[in-house]
MMTF fields as JSON, N, C-alpha, C and O atoms, coordinates in Angstrom:
{
  "mmtfVersion": "1.0.0",
  "mmtfProducer": "UNKNOWN",
  "numBonds": 183,
  "numAtoms": 184,
  "numGroups": 46,
  "numChains": 1,
  "numModels": 1,
  "chainsPerModel": [1],
  "groupsPerChain": [46],
  "chainIdList": ["A"],
  "bondAtomList": [4, 2, 8, 6, 12, 10, 16, 14, 20, 18, 24, 22, 28, 26, 32, 30, 36, 34, 40, 38, 44, 42, 48, 46, 52, 50, 56, 54, 60, 58, 64, 62, 68, 66, 72, 70, 76, 74, 80, 78, 84, 82, 88, 86, 92, 90, 96, 94, 100, 98, 104, 102, 108, 106, 112, 110, 116, 114, 120, 118, 124, 122, 128, 126, 132, 130, 136, 134, 140, 138, 144, 142, 148, 146, 152, 150, 156, 154, 160, 158, 164, 162, 168, 166, 172, 170, 176, 174, 180, 178],
  "bondOrderList": [1, 1, 1, 1, 1, 1, 1, 1, 1, 1, 1, 1, 1, 1, 1, 1, 1, 1, 1, 1, 1, 1, 1, 1, 1, 1, 1, 1, 1, 1, 1, 1, 1, 1, 1, 1, 1, 1, 1, 1, 1, 1, 1, 1, 1],
  "groupList": [{"groupName": "UNK", "atomNameList": ["N", "CA", "C", "O"], "elementList": ["N", "C", "C", "O"], "formalChargeList": [0, 0, 0, 0], "bondAtomList": [1, 0, 2, 1, 3, 2], "bondOrderList": [1, 1, 2], "singleLetterCode": "X", "chemCompType": "L-PEPTIDE LINKING"}],
  "groupTypeList": [0, 0, 0, 0, 0, 0, 0, 0, 0, 0, 0, 0, 0, 0, 0, 0, 0, 0, 0, 0, 0, 0, 0, 0, 0, 0, 0, 0, 0, 0, 0, 0, 0, 0, 0, 0, 0, 0, 0, 0, 0, 0, 0, 0, 0, 0],
  "groupIdList": [1, 2, 3, 4, 5, 6, 7, 8, 9, 10, 11, 12, 13, 14, 15, 16, 17, 18, 19, 20, 21, 22, 23, 24, 25, 26, 27, 28, 29, 30, 31, 32, 33, 34, 35, 36, 37, 38, 39, 40, 41, 42, 43, 44, 45, 46],
  "secStructList": [7, 7, 7, 7, 7, 7, 7, 7, 1, 3, 3, 7, 1, 7, 7, 1, 2, 2, 2, 2, 2, 2, 2, 2, 2, 2, 6, 6, 6, 6, 7, 7, 3, 3, 7, 7, 7, 1, 1, 7, 6, 6, 6, 1, 7, 7],
  "xCoordList": [-18.638, -17.142, -16.382, -16.891, -14.909, -14.172, -13.378, -12.603, -13.516, -13.423, -11.71, -11.466, -10.932, -9.646, -9.406, -9.944, -8.698, -7.972, -6.306, -5.634, -5.936, -4.825, -4.179, -4.726, -2.851, -2.211, -1.133, 0.027, -1.258, -0.482, -0.411, -1.252, 1.232, 1.962, 1.056, 0.733, 1.094, 0.572, -1.019, -1.165, -1.762, -2.793, -2.549, -2.448, -2.068, -1.647, -2.644, -2.426, -4.491, -5.333, -4.184, -3.297, -4.355, -3.736, -2.226, -1.411, -2.008, -0.963, -0.009, 1.119, -1.012, -0.092, 1.438, 2.041, 1.668, 3.181, 3.533, 4.327, 2.425, 2.261, 2.488, 3.56, 1.564, 0.998, 3.131, 3.994, 3.232, 4.323, 5.193, 5.83, 5.421, 6.658, 6.644, 7.698, 5.583, 4.743, 5.131, 5.386, 5.064, 5.103, 7.133, 7.662, 7.557, 9.187, 9.419, 10.347, 8.605, 9.662, 9.14, 10.033, 7.69, 6.951, 8.054, 8.51, 8.732, 9.728, 10.695, 11.634, 11.009, 12.911, 12.508, 13.207, 11.485, 10.881, 11.239, 12.392, 11.207, 11.187, 9.895, 9.987, 8.724, 7.65, 6.795, 7.36, 5.486, 4.867, 3.766, 3.098, 3.916, 3.123, 1.878, 2.225, 0.457, -0.386, -1.113, -1.432, -1.265, -0.854, -2.968, -3.296, -3.576, -4.629, -5.352, -5.462, -5.624, -5.578, -6.516, -6.52, -7.358, -8.951, -8.002, -8.439, -7.32, -6.723, -5.83, -4.733, -5.998, -5.556, -3.506, -2.445, -3.909, -2.694, -0.73, -0.755, -0.105, 1.609, 0.841, 1.358, -1.233, -1.056, -1.178, -1.511, -0.825, -0.98, 0.71, 1.752, 0.367, 1.531, 3.296, 4.36, 2.86, 3.779, 3.839, 4.65],
  "yCoordList": [-5.46, -4.632, -3.436, -2.37, -4.054, -3.256, -2.077, -2.477, -0.658, 0.467, 0.374, -0.168, 0.86, 1.213, 2.538, 2.888, 2.964, 4.363, 4.217, 3.831, 4.765, 4.286, 5.872, 6.94, 5.435, 7.191, 7.235, 7.063, 7.392, 6.871, 8.776, 9.536, 8.794, 10.115, 9.16, 9.79, 8.197, 7.906, 6.199, 4.994, 7.417, 5.361, 5.408, 6.509, 3.513, 3.435, 2.49, 1.483, 2.372, 1.556, -0.033, 0.377, -1.121, -1.895, -1.901, -0.98, -4.14, -4.201, -4.703, -5.194, -4.354, -5.187, -4.299, -3.847, -4.441, -3.649, -2.167, -1.52, -2.033, 0.361, 0.317, 0.765, -0.208, 0.003, -0.435, 0.39, -1.517, -1.205, -0.57, -0.053, -0.456, 0.726, 1.917, 2.438, 2.438, 3.811, 4.029, 5.122, 2.51, 2.451, 2.666, 3.158, 1.898, 2.008, 2.915, 3.356, 4.246, 5.485, 6.034, 6.32, 6.437, 6.605, 6.459, 7.539, 5.682, 5.577, 5.821, 6.014, 5.946, 5.793, 7.868, 8.54, 8.481, 10.651, 10.133, 10.117, 9.103, 9.147, 9.396, 10.037, 9.065, 8.554, 7.007, 5.94, 7.295, 6.038, 6.037, 6.913, 4.659, 4.706, 2.495, 1.316, 3.262, 1.914, 1.395, 2.171, 0.009, -0.619, -0.94, 0.091, -1.283, -1.661, -2.455, -1.958, -3.855, -4.372, -5.455, -5.862, -5.844, -6.867, -8.247, -9.291, -8.206, -9.655, -10.153, -9.611, -11.726, -12.354, -11.978, -11.883, -11.938, -11.328, -12.831, -14.032, -12.179, -13.327, -13.834, -14.687, -12.863, -14.079, -12.765, -13.037, -11.697, -9.924, -9.754, -10.336, -8.836, -7.905, -7.705, -7.66, -7.584, -6.947, -8.288, -8.434],
  "zCoordList": [14.306, 12.872, 14.06, 14.406, 14.567, 14.757, 13.909, 13.04, 14.101, 13.332, 14.029, 15.108, 13.365, 12.914, 12.006, 10.956, 12.566, 12.178, 12.408, 13.365, 10.93, 10.493, 9.941, 9.668, 9.941, 9.539, 8.244, 8.618, 7.097, 6.298, 5.376, 4.895, 5.582, 4.808, 2.195, 1.188, 2.381, 1.577, 1.213, 1.418, 0.585, 0.417, -0.339, -0.881, -1.408, -2.711, -2.915, -2.241, -4.138, -3.929, -5.055, -5.804, -4.986, -5.348, -5.329, -5.274, -5.433, -5.065, -6.33, -6.287, -7.681, -9.218, -8.888, -7.915, -11.099, -10.347, -9.932, -9.249, -10.787, -10.285, -8.969, -8.562, -8.07, -6.745, -6.252, -5.951, -6.336, -5.524, -5.684, -4.766, -6.778, -7.643, -7.05, -6.685, -6.895, -6.664, -4.713, -4.208, -3.829, -3.087, -2.278, -1.282, -3.571, -3.228, -3.458, -2.781, -4.915, -4.543, -3.509, -2.712, -2.983, -1.066, -0.717, -0.339, -0.643, 0.661, 0.127, 0.899, -1.351, -1.085, -1.205, -1.963, -0.456, -0.431, 0.104, -0.325, 1.46, 3.2, 3.83, 4.877, 3.481, 3.227, 3.963, 4.199, 4.172, 4.728, 3.481, 2.932, 3.323, 2.056, 2.554, 2.493, 2.979, 2.464, 0.933, 0.032, 0.903, 0.093, 0.118, 0.707, -0.01, 0.416, -1.679, -2.799, -1.038, -2.533, -1.905, -0.743, -3.02, -2.561, -2.575, -2.091, -2.88, -2.884, -2.461, -2.595, -1.597, -0.491, -0.406, -1.023, 0.328, 2.045, 0.343, 0.079, 0.067, -0.41, -1.782, -2.504, -2.259, -3.059, -4.795, -5.949, -4.292, -5.185, -5.476, -5.176, -6.079, -6.854, -6.218, -6.835, -4.163, -3.56, -2.777, -1.863]
}
């Protein structure tokens, strides 16, 4: 297993409605958000 180090301004856990909205607000403030979700890609809220 390869370990990666990722740098971000804000880490959001969960890609439901609240997580997506949080990412939008972070982006509007000029910051970078990383969303982590247990769901499959394109099957979650965002």
